[in-house]
CSV table of C-alpha atoms and ligand atoms in Angstrom, one decimal:
chain,number,residue,atom,x,y,z
A,299,MET,CA,44.8,8.6,51.0
A,300,ARG,CA,42.1,6.2,52.2
A,301,LEU,CA,43.6,3.0,53.3
A,302,SER,CA,40.7,1.0,51.7
A,303,ARG,CA,41.8,2.3,48.3
A,304,TYR,CA,45.6,2.2,48.8
A,305,PHE,CA,48.0,-0.7,48.1
A,306,LEU,CA,49.6,-1.5,51.4
A,307,PRO,CA,50.4,-5.2,51.4
A,308,VAL,CA,51.3,-5.5,55.1
A,309,LEU,CA,52.7,-8.9,56.2
A,310,LYS,CA,51.7,-10.5,59.5
A,311,GLU,CA,54.6,-12.8,59.7
A,312,THR,CA,58.2,-11.8,60.1
A,313,PRO,CA,60.0,-12.8,56.8
A,314,ALA,CA,62.7,-15.4,57.6
A,315,GLU,CA,65.2,-14.0,55.2
A,316,ALA,CA,65.5,-10.6,56.9
A,317,GLN,CA,68.3,-10.4,59.4
A,318,ILE,CA,68.1,-6.8,60.5
A,319,VAL,CA,65.2,-4.7,61.8
A,320,SER,CA,65.0,-2.2,58.9
A,321,HIS,CA,64.8,-5.0,56.3
A,322,ARG,CA,62.1,-6.8,58.4
A,323,TYR,CA,60.0,-3.7,58.8
A,324,MET,CA,60.4,-2.6,55.2
A,325,LEU,CA,59.1,-6.0,54.1
A,326,ARG,CA,56.4,-6.2,56.7
A,327,ALA,CA,55.1,-2.7,56.1
A,328,GLY,CA,54.8,-3.5,52.4
A,329,MET,CA,57.4,-1.0,51.3
A,330,ILE,CA,59.6,-3.2,49.1
A,331,LYS,CA,59.5,-6.6,47.5
A,332,GLN,CA,62.6,-8.4,46.4
A,333,ALA,CA,62.7,-8.9,42.6
A,334,SER,CA,66.0,-10.8,42.6
A,335,ALA,CA,69.0,-10.9,44.9
A,336,GLY,CA,69.8,-7.3,45.9
A,337,ILE,CA,67.2,-5.8,43.5
A,338,TYR,CA,63.9,-4.5,44.8
A,339,SER,CA,60.6,-3.2,43.6
A,340,TRP,CA,59.5,-0.1,45.5
A,341,LEU,CA,55.9,-0.6,46.5
A,342,PRO,CA,53.8,2.6,47.0
A,343,LEU,CA,54.7,3.2,50.7
A,344,GLY,CA,58.4,2.6,50.1
A,345,PHE,CA,58.4,4.7,47.0
A,346,LYS,CA,56.8,7.6,48.8
A,347,VAL,CA,59.6,7.7,51.4
A,348,LEU,CA,62.2,7.3,48.7
A,349,ARG,CA,60.8,10.3,46.9
A,350,LYS,CA,60.8,12.4,50.1
A,351,ILE,CA,64.4,11.5,50.7
A,352,GLU,CA,65.3,12.4,47.1
A,353,ASN,CA,63.5,15.7,47.4
A,354,ILE,CA,65.4,16.7,50.5
A,355,VAL,CA,68.6,15.8,48.7
A,356,HIS,CA,67.6,17.9,45.7
A,357,GLU,CA,66.7,20.9,47.8
A,358,GLU,CA,69.9,20.9,49.7
A,359,GLN,CA,72.0,20.4,46.6
A,360,VAL,CA,70.4,23.3,44.9
A,361,ARG,CA,70.7,25.4,48.0
A,362,ALA,CA,74.5,24.7,47.9
A,363,GLY,CA,74.6,25.9,44.2
A,364,HIS,CA,74.9,22.5,42.6
A,365,ILE,CA,73.1,21.9,39.3
A,366,PRO,CA,70.8,18.9,38.7
A,367,MET,CA,70.8,16.9,35.5
A,368,LEU,CA,70.4,13.2,34.6
A,369,MET,CA,72.8,10.7,33.0
A,370,PRO,CA,71.8,7.2,31.8
A,371,THR,CA,72.3,4.0,33.7
A,372,LEU,CA,73.9,2.2,30.8
A,373,GLN,CA,77.3,3.5,29.7
A,374,SER,CA,79.8,2.6,27.0
A,375,ALA,CA,82.9,0.7,28.1
A,376,ASP,CA,85.1,3.0,25.9
A,377,LEU,CA,85.1,5.8,28.4
A,378,TRP,CA,86.1,3.5,31.2
A,379,ARG,CA,89.0,2.2,29.1
A,380,GLU,CA,90.2,5.8,28.8
A,381,SER,CA,90.3,6.3,32.6
A,382,GLY,CA,91.8,2.9,33.1
A,383,ARG,CA,89.0,1.8,35.3
A,384,TYR,CA,87.4,-0.7,33.0
A,385,ASP,CA,89.8,-3.5,34.1
A,386,ASP,CA,90.4,-2.1,37.6
A,387,TYR,CA,86.7,-2.2,38.7
A,388,GLY,CA,86.6,-6.0,38.6
A,389,GLU,CA,83.7,-8.3,39.3
A,390,GLU,CA,81.5,-5.6,40.8
A,391,MET,CA,80.9,-4.1,37.4
A,392,LEU,CA,78.0,-5.6,35.5
A,393,ARG,CA,79.2,-5.8,31.9
A,394,ILE,CA,76.7,-6.1,29.0
A,395,THR,CA,77.2,-6.6,25.3
A,396,ASP,CA,74.7,-5.0,22.9
A,397,ARG,CA,73.5,-6.6,19.7
A,398,HIS,CA,76.3,-5.0,17.7
A,399,GLY,CA,78.9,-6.6,20.0
A,400,ARG,CA,79.7,-3.3,21.7
A,401,ASP,CA,80.8,-3.5,25.4
A,402,MET,CA,78.5,-1.6,27.7
A,403,LEU,CA,78.1,-1.6,31.4
A,404,TYR,CA,75.5,-0.7,34.0
A,405,GLY,CA,77.1,2.3,35.7
A,406,PRO,CA,78.4,1.7,39.3
A,407,THR,CA,79.3,5.5,39.4
A,408,ASN,CA,79.6,8.3,36.8
A,409,GLU,CA,83.1,10.0,37.0
A,410,GLU,CA,83.9,9.0,33.4
A,411,LEU,CA,80.6,10.0,31.9
A,412,ILE,CA,80.5,13.4,33.5
A,413,THR,CA,84.1,14.1,32.6
A,414,ASP,CA,83.2,13.3,29.0
A,415,ILE,CA,80.3,15.8,29.1
A,416,PHE,CA,82.6,18.4,30.7
A,417,ARG,CA,85.4,18.0,28.1
A,418,SER,CA,82.9,18.3,25.3
A,419,HIS,CA,81.4,21.5,26.4
A,420,VAL,CA,83.7,23.5,28.7
A,421,ASN,CA,86.9,25.1,27.5
A,422,SER,CA,87.6,28.1,29.7
A,423,TYR,CA,88.4,28.8,33.3
A,424,LYS,CA,85.7,31.4,33.1
A,425,ASP,CA,83.0,28.7,33.2
A,426,LEU,CA,84.3,27.4,36.5
A,427,PRO,CA,83.5,26.6,39.2
A,428,LEU,CA,80.9,24.0,38.2
A,429,THR,CA,79.2,21.3,40.2
A,430,LEU,CA,76.7,19.0,38.4
A,431,TYR,CA,74.8,16.2,40.1
A,432,HIS,CA,72.1,13.6,39.4
A,433,ILE,CA,70.1,11.1,41.3
A,434,GLN,CA,70.2,7.9,39.3
A,435,TRP,CA,70.2,4.1,39.8
A,436,LYS,CA,73.5,2.4,40.1
A,437,PHE,CA,74.5,-1.3,39.8
A,438,ARG,CA,77.3,-2.9,41.7
A,439,ASP,CA,77.4,-6.7,41.5
A,440,GLU,CA,78.1,-7.0,45.3
A,441,ILE,CA,79.4,-10.4,46.2
A,442,ARG,CA,77.0,-10.5,49.2
A,443,PRO,CA,74.0,-8.3,48.7
A,444,ARG,CA,72.2,-8.2,52.1
A,445,PHE,CA,70.1,-6.4,54.6
A,446,GLY,CA,67.6,-5.3,52.0
A,447,VAL,CA,68.2,-1.9,50.5
A,448,MET,CA,71.2,-1.4,52.7
A,449,ARG,CA,73.6,-3.4,50.5
A,450,GLY,CA,71.7,-3.8,47.3
A,451,ARG,CA,73.0,-4.5,43.8
A,452,GLU,CA,70.8,-2.0,42.2
A,453,PHE,CA,70.5,1.1,44.4
A,454,LEU,CA,69.7,4.8,44.1
A,455,MET,CA,72.6,7.3,44.6
A,456,LYS,CA,72.9,11.0,44.4
A,457,ASP,CA,76.3,11.6,42.8
A,458,GLY,CA,77.8,15.0,42.2
A,459,TYR,CA,80.9,16.1,40.5
A,460,ASN,CA,82.8,19.4,40.9
A,461,PHE,CA,85.1,20.9,38.3
A,462,ASP,CA,87.5,23.6,39.5
A,463,LEU,CA,90.5,25.5,38.2
A,464,THR,CA,92.7,25.0,41.3
A,465,LYS,CA,93.1,22.6,44.1
A,466,GLU,CA,92.1,25.3,46.5
A,467,ASP,CA,88.8,25.9,44.7
A,468,ALA,CA,88.2,22.2,44.5
A,469,LEU,CA,88.8,21.9,48.3
A,470,HIS,CA,86.1,24.6,48.8
A,471,ALA,CA,83.8,22.4,46.7
A,472,TYR,CA,84.7,19.6,49.1
A,473,ASN,CA,83.9,21.7,52.1
A,474,ARG,CA,80.7,22.9,50.6
A,475,HIS,CA,79.6,19.3,50.1
A,476,LEU,CA,80.5,18.4,53.6
A,477,VAL,CA,78.4,21.2,55.0
A,478,SER,CA,75.4,20.6,52.7
A,479,TYR,CA,75.5,16.9,53.6
A,480,LEU,CA,75.3,17.7,57.3
A,481,ARG,CA,72.2,19.7,56.7
A,482,THR,CA,70.7,17.1,54.4
A,483,TYR,CA,71.0,14.3,56.9
A,484,GLU,CA,69.7,16.4,59.8
A,485,ARG,CA,66.6,17.2,57.8
A,486,MET,CA,66.0,13.5,57.6
A,487,GLY,CA,66.2,13.2,61.4
A,488,LEU,CA,69.6,11.6,61.3
A,489,GLN,CA,72.9,12.2,62.9
A,490,ALA,CA,75.5,11.3,60.3
A,491,ILE,CA,79.1,11.8,61.5
A,492,PRO,CA,81.8,12.7,58.9
A,493,MET,CA,84.7,10.3,59.4
A,494,ARG,CA,88.2,10.2,57.8
A,495,ALA,CA,88.0,7.3,55.3
A,496,ASP,CA,89.8,5.6,52.5
A,497,GLY,CA,89.4,6.4,48.8
A,498,GLY,CA,88.8,2.9,47.5
A,499,PRO,CA,88.2,2.5,43.8
A,500,ILE,CA,87.1,6.1,43.4
A,501,GLY,CA,90.5,7.3,44.6
A,502,GLY,CA,91.7,10.5,46.3
A,503,ASP,CA,93.6,11.5,49.4
A,504,TYR,CA,90.8,13.7,50.8
A,505,THR,CA,87.8,11.7,51.6
A,506,HIS,CA,85.2,11.5,54.4
A,507,GLU,CA,82.4,9.0,54.9
A,508,PHE,CA,79.2,9.9,56.7
A,509,LEU,CA,78.2,7.3,59.2
A,510,VAL,CA,75.0,6.8,61.1
A,511,LEU,CA,75.7,4.9,64.3
A,512,ALA,CA,73.8,1.6,64.5
A,513,GLU,CA,74.6,-1.8,65.9
A,514,THR,CA,73.8,-3.4,62.6
A,515,GLY,CA,76.1,-1.1,60.6
A,516,GLU,CA,78.6,-2.8,58.4
A,517,SER,CA,81.5,-0.5,59.2
A,518,GLU,CA,83.6,-0.5,62.4
A,519,VAL,CA,84.1,3.1,63.6
A,520,PHE,CA,86.3,4.8,66.2
A,521,TYR,CA,85.4,8.2,67.5
A,522,ASP,CA,85.6,10.8,70.2
A,523,SER,CA,82.2,10.9,71.8
A,524,ALA,CA,82.4,14.7,71.7
A,525,VAL,CA,81.5,14.5,68.0
A,526,THR,CA,78.0,13.2,68.8
A,527,ASP,CA,77.3,16.5,70.7
A,528,LEU,CA,77.6,18.5,67.5
A,529,SER,CA,74.5,19.5,65.5
A,530,PHE,CA,74.2,21.7,62.4
A,531,GLY,CA,70.9,23.0,63.6
A,532,ASP,CA,69.3,25.9,61.7
A,533,ARG,CA,72.4,28.0,61.2
A,534,ALA,CA,72.4,30.1,58.0
A,535,ILE,CA,75.2,29.3,55.7
A,536,ASP,CA,76.5,31.2,52.6
A,537,TYR,CA,77.9,28.4,50.5
A,538,ASP,CA,80.1,30.8,48.5
A,539,ASP,CA,81.8,31.9,51.7
A,540,VAL,CA,85.0,29.9,51.7
A,541,ALA,CA,85.9,30.8,55.3
A,542,GLN,CA,82.5,29.9,56.6
A,543,CYS,CA,82.4,26.5,55.0
A,544,GLN,CA,86.0,25.9,56.2
A,545,GLY,CA,84.9,26.8,59.7
A,546,VAL,CA,82.0,24.3,59.7
A,547,LEU,CA,84.3,21.6,58.3
A,548,GLU,CA,86.8,22.2,61.0
A,549,GLU,CA,84.2,22.2,63.7
A,550,PHE,CA,82.8,18.8,62.5
A,551,THR,CA,86.0,17.0,61.5
A,552,SER,CA,88.7,18.1,64.0
A,553,ARG,CA,87.7,15.5,66.6
A,554,TYR,CA,88.8,12.0,66.1
A,555,ALA,CA,86.3,10.0,64.0
A,556,ARG,CA,87.5,7.4,61.6
A,557,THR,CA,86.5,4.2,59.9
A,558,ASP,CA,88.6,1.1,60.4
A,559,GLU,CA,90.5,1.7,57.2
A,560,THR,CA,92.1,4.8,58.5
A,561,HIS,CA,92.0,4.1,62.2
A,562,ASP,CA,95.2,5.0,64.1
A,563,GLU,CA,95.3,3.4,67.6
A,564,ALA,CA,98.0,5.7,68.9
A,565,LEU,CA,96.1,8.8,68.0
A,566,PHE,CA,92.9,7.3,69.3
A,567,ASN,CA,94.5,6.6,72.7
A,568,GLU,CA,95.3,10.3,73.1
A,569,ILE,CA,91.5,10.9,73.6
A,570,PRO,CA,90.5,10.8,77.3
A,571,GLU,CA,89.5,7.2,77.9
A,572,GLU,CA,85.9,8.0,78.9
A,573,ARG,CA,85.3,9.7,75.5
A,574,ARG,CA,86.7,6.9,73.4
A,575,ARG,CA,84.1,4.9,71.4
A,576,VAL,CA,84.3,1.9,69.3
A,577,ALA,CA,81.0,1.2,67.5
A,578,ARG,CA,79.4,0.3,64.2
A,579,GLY,CA,78.0,2.6,61.6
A,580,ILE,CA,76.0,2.7,58.3
A,581,GLU,CA,77.8,4.6,55.6
A,582,VAL,CA,75.2,6.9,54.1
A,583,GLY,CA,77.5,9.1,52.0
A,584,GLN,CA,81.1,9.8,50.9
A,585,ILE,CA,82.9,12.7,49.5
A,586,PHE,CA,86.1,12.8,47.6
A,587,TYR,CA,88.7,15.2,46.2
A,588,PHE,CA,90.8,13.4,43.7
A,589,GLY,CA,92.5,16.2,41.8
A,590,THR,CA,93.3,15.4,38.2
A,591,LYS,CA,92.9,11.6,38.4
A,592,TYR,CA,90.2,11.5,35.7
A,593,SER,CA,90.7,14.9,34.0
A,594,GLU,CA,94.3,14.2,33.0
A,595,PRO,CA,93.9,10.8,31.3
A,596,MET,CA,90.6,11.9,29.7
A,597,GLY,CA,91.8,15.3,28.6
A,598,ALA,CA,89.3,17.4,30.6
A,599,THR,CA,91.2,20.7,30.4
A,600,VAL,CA,90.5,24.4,30.4
A,601,ILE,CA,92.4,27.4,29.3
A,602,ASN,CA,93.6,29.5,32.3
A,603,ASP,CA,94.1,33.3,32.4
A,604,LYS,CA,97.7,32.8,31.0
A,605,GLN,CA,96.3,31.0,28.0
A,606,GLU,CA,97.7,27.6,29.2
A,607,GLN,CA,95.7,24.4,28.8
A,608,VAL,CA,95.4,22.8,32.3
A,609,PRO,CA,93.5,19.8,33.6
A,610,VAL,CA,90.7,20.6,36.0
A,611,HIS,CA,90.6,19.6,39.6
A,612,MET,CA,87.7,17.3,40.4
A,613,GLY,CA,86.0,15.6,43.3
A,614,SER,CA,82.9,13.4,43.5
A,615,HIS,CA,80.3,13.2,46.2
A,616,GLY,CA,77.8,10.5,46.9
A,617,ILE,CA,74.7,10.0,49.0
A,618,GLY,CA,73.1,6.5,49.3
A,619,VAL,CA,69.5,7.6,48.7
A,620,SER,CA,67.9,4.1,48.8
A,621,ARG,CA,70.2,3.0,51.7
A,622,LEU,CA,69.0,5.9,53.7
A,623,LEU,CA,65.6,4.3,54.2
A,624,GLY,CA,67.3,1.4,55.9
A,625,ALA,CA,69.5,3.7,57.9
A,626,ILE,CA,66.6,5.9,59.1
A,627,ILE,CA,64.7,2.8,60.2
A,628,GLU,CA,67.7,1.4,62.0
A,629,ALA,CA,68.0,4.7,63.9
A,630,SER,CA,64.3,5.2,64.6
A,631,HIS,CA,62.0,2.2,65.5
A,632,ASP,CA,60.7,0.3,68.4
A,633,ASP,CA,59.3,-3.3,68.8
A,634,LYS,CA,56.0,-2.3,67.1
A,635,GLY,CA,57.5,-0.9,64.0
A,636,ILE,CA,59.0,2.1,62.3
A,637,ILE,CA,59.0,5.6,63.7
A,638,TRP,CA,59.4,8.0,60.8
A,639,PRO,CA,61.0,11.4,61.5
A,640,GLU,CA,58.6,14.2,60.4
A,641,GLY,CA,60.9,15.2,57.5
A,642,VAL,CA,60.6,11.9,55.6
A,643,THR,CA,57.3,10.3,56.7
A,644,PRO,CA,55.2,8.9,53.9
A,645,PHE,CA,52.0,10.4,55.3
A,646,HIS,CA,51.9,13.2,57.8
A,647,CYS,CA,49.2,11.9,60.0
A,648,GLY,CA,47.1,8.7,60.4
A,649,ILE,CA,43.4,8.9,61.1
A,650,VAL,CA,41.9,5.9,62.8
A,651,ASN,CA,38.2,5.5,62.9
A,652,LEU,CA,37.3,3.2,65.8
A,653,LYS,CA,33.8,2.6,64.6
A,654,GLN,CA,33.6,2.5,60.8
A,655,GLY,CA,29.9,2.9,59.8
A,656,ASP,CA,29.0,5.0,62.8
A,657,ALA,CA,27.5,8.1,61.1
A,658,GLU,CA,29.1,10.6,63.6
A,659,ALA,CA,32.5,8.9,63.6
A,660,ASP,CA,32.6,8.6,59.8
A,661,ALA,CA,31.6,12.3,59.4
A,662,ALA,CA,34.3,13.4,61.9
A,663,CYS,CA,37.0,11.4,60.1
A,664,GLU,CA,35.9,12.9,56.8
A,665,SER,CA,36.1,16.4,58.1
A,666,LEU,CA,39.5,15.8,59.7
A,667,TYR,CA,40.7,14.3,56.4
A,668,ALA,CA,39.5,17.4,54.5
A,669,ALA,CA,41.0,19.9,57.0
A,670,LEU,CA,44.4,18.2,57.0
A,671,SER,CA,44.4,17.9,53.2
A,672,ASN,CA,43.3,21.6,52.8
A,673,ALA,CA,46.2,22.6,55.0
A,674,GLY,CA,48.6,20.9,52.4
A,675,LEU,CA,49.2,17.8,54.5
A,676,GLU,CA,48.7,14.2,53.4
A,677,PRO,CA,46.7,12.2,55.9
A,678,LEU,CA,46.3,8.4,55.7
A,679,TYR,CA,42.8,7.5,56.8
A,680,ASP,CA,42.2,3.9,58.0
A,681,ASP,CA,38.6,3.6,56.8
A,682,ARG,CA,38.6,-0.2,56.7
A,683,ASN,CA,36.0,-2.2,58.5
A,684,GLU,CA,38.5,-3.7,60.9
A,685,ARG,CA,39.0,-4.1,64.6
A,686,ALA,CA,40.6,-1.1,66.4
A,687,GLY,CA,43.5,-3.4,67.5
A,688,GLY,CA,44.4,-4.3,63.9
A,689,LYS,CA,44.2,-0.6,62.8
A,690,PHE,CA,46.5,0.5,65.6
A,691,ALA,CA,49.0,-2.3,64.8
A,692,THR,CA,49.1,-1.3,61.1
A,693,MET,CA,49.6,2.4,62.0
A,694,ASP,CA,52.4,1.5,64.5
A,695,LEU,CA,54.1,-0.7,62.0
A,696,ILE,CA,54.1,1.8,59.2
A,697,GLY,CA,55.3,4.4,61.6
A,698,LEU,CA,53.5,7.7,60.9
A,699,PRO,CA,54.7,10.1,63.6
A,700,TRP,CA,51.1,11.4,64.4
A,701,ARG,CA,47.8,9.6,64.7
A,702,ILE,CA,44.3,11.0,65.3
A,703,THR,CA,41.9,8.5,66.8
A,704,VAL,CA,38.2,9.1,66.4
A,705,GLY,CA,35.5,7.2,68.3
A,706,PRO,CA,31.9,7.7,69.3
A,707,ARG,CA,32.7,8.0,73.0
A,708,GLY,CA,35.2,10.8,72.5
A,709,LEU,CA,33.0,12.6,70.0
A,710,LYS,CA,30.2,12.7,72.7
A,711,ASN,CA,32.6,15.0,74.6
A,712,GLY,CA,33.6,16.8,71.5
A,713,VAL,CA,37.2,15.3,71.4
A,714,VAL,CA,39.5,13.1,69.4
A,715,GLU,CA,42.8,11.8,70.5
A,716,LEU,CA,46.2,12.9,69.1
A,717,THR,CA,49.0,10.4,69.7
A,718,SER,CA,52.7,10.7,69.1
A,719,ARG,CA,54.2,7.5,67.6
A,720,ARG,CA,57.5,8.3,69.2
A,721,THR,CA,56.5,8.8,72.8
A,722,GLY,CA,53.1,7.0,72.8
A,723,GLU,CA,51.6,10.1,74.6
A,724,SER,CA,48.1,11.0,73.7
A,725,VAL,CA,46.1,14.2,74.3
A,726,GLU,CA,42.4,14.8,73.9
A,727,LEU,CA,41.6,17.8,71.8
A,728,SER,CA,38.7,19.1,69.8
A,729,PRO,CA,39.1,18.0,66.1
A,730,GLU,CA,39.9,21.6,65.1
A,731,ASP,CA,42.7,21.9,67.7
A,732,ALA,CA,44.1,18.5,66.7
A,733,VAL,CA,44.4,19.6,63.1
A,734,ALA,CA,45.9,22.9,64.2
A,735,ARG,CA,48.5,21.1,66.3
A,736,VAL,CA,49.5,18.8,63.5
A,737,VAL,CA,49.7,21.7,61.0
A,738,GLU,CA,51.9,23.6,63.5
A,739,ILE,CA,54.3,20.5,64.0
A,740,TYR,CA,54.8,20.3,60.2
A,741,ALA,CA,55.3,24.0,59.7
A,742,ALA,CA,58.7,23.4,61.4
A,743,HIS,CA,59.7,20.7,58.8
B,349,P5A,C1,80.9,9.5,45.0
B,349,P5A,C2,79.7,9.8,44.0
B,349,P5A,C3,81.0,7.0,44.9
B,349,P5A,O1,80.6,6.1,44.2
B,349,P5A,N1,81.3,8.4,43.0
B,349,P5A,C4,80.2,9.2,42.7
B,349,P5A,C5,81.6,8.3,44.4
B,349,P5A,N2,81.1,6.8,46.3
B,349,P5A,S1,80.6,5.6,47.1
B,349,P5A,O2,81.0,5.8,48.4
B,349,P5A,O3,81.1,4.4,46.5
B,349,P5A,O4,79.1,5.5,47.0
B,349,P5A,C6,78.3,6.6,47.5
B,349,P5A,C7,77.2,6.1,48.5
B,349,P5A,O5,76.4,5.1,47.9
B,349,P5A,C8,75.9,4.2,48.8
B,349,P5A,N3,76.1,2.8,48.4
B,349,P5A,C9,75.2,1.8,48.4
B,349,P5A,N4,73.9,1.8,48.8
B,349,P5A,C10,73.2,0.7,48.7
B,349,P5A,N5,73.8,-0.5,48.2
B,349,P5A,C11,75.1,-0.5,47.8
B,349,P5A,N6,75.6,-1.6,47.3
B,349,P5A,C12,75.9,0.7,47.9
B,349,P5A,N7,77.1,1.0,47.6
B,349,P5A,C13,77.3,2.3,47.9
B,349,P5A,C14,76.6,4.5,50.1
B,349,P5A,O6,75.8,5.2,51.0
B,349,P5A,C15,77.8,5.3,49.7
B,349,P5A,O7,78.3,6.2,50.7
């Protein structure tokens, strides 16, 4: 993409309404624009990152054996009356009446809708296990939407639902989700710690929230600092292997790590004092096992091998896709702007032409642009007729992890400059070597 032809409405001033850094940078970098309270338009740069995050989520879900589909945003109130949640959900649910006077709602979550699909089409235990998921907009009429996409009213969620014959099988689905989430967040450059949590309006005794540590997080968390030493890394996992998934679950959840709802001071105090941490975190996902809470009242049953009709065991699993943009920025920025991890960056590499209009500099930039594009990468070429300082400020703000700077002086010596956004370090390389280096970096992502 050439910046002169892109739509990147960068703001010079810091918007007064933004209280936290991720919100400020998302507005300043022209990623989002508020449409109304807690509802945002995704401008091209923000939309690009949102899609990257979605893709990682899809890839990791499919890897774990889960099946993608798509359910609507608007739902009929009838199903929610069957589960008993229509009244329970309260003011957070946006209720709508259609022209025929029918009660509808904008889905805050999809347990009822998916259970209805299941009961309509699945009758036998032989069709289990089954996990279906989608990535779809949700609406929760939050009393205090704030921090931009962090606590929106309309937000994008990946929500998955497992259907199993037994509690044991459903707990394997739970473990499988936990493992796949660890992998998902790490690919986004995040450390998200699974913490024992509370079921809330979704329900269930088994539930973990995934928290990214950040001072601006809305949740208070208590943990043993040993949990932050863990990393999933590039280990191979067979998601059908019950013992293997169980092993990873135990490794990542056996140390104390809880949200304030489940915090137990006495247990916490058993951790050696130097490892006790009280901090704040951003909840980027939550997984639940809730047994037959929805299948029983809604009649989602299968016939087992003894020809008995039994309700299925279910769980649901959510990732805050749009919230993740905020969480990643909170975890990765400096005073000049965002620092995107390679896995989610909107463009792989910036190209800054220090002297637009100089025949040699223009030609070198064009050939870098072509070489990076041919290698399957997306460069963002700042080809505007602007001062170098302004170009650097824009690149730093929008946070591309790598930048190649091209100027007549370097070109005389046959070099361009490759700069890491994270460390600020620059190296002089021939244009060919700069491209090769960037290609090599992304081969690992
Ligand atoms: C699990 C999937 C559920 O709704 N039902 C289907 C279960 N879980 S949850 O924890 O309530 O939500 C899942 C994740 O969605 C994100 N989230 C939000 N993101 C932005 N703005 C909001 N108002 C908001 N509410 C929830 C969180 O990341 C949460 O973990």
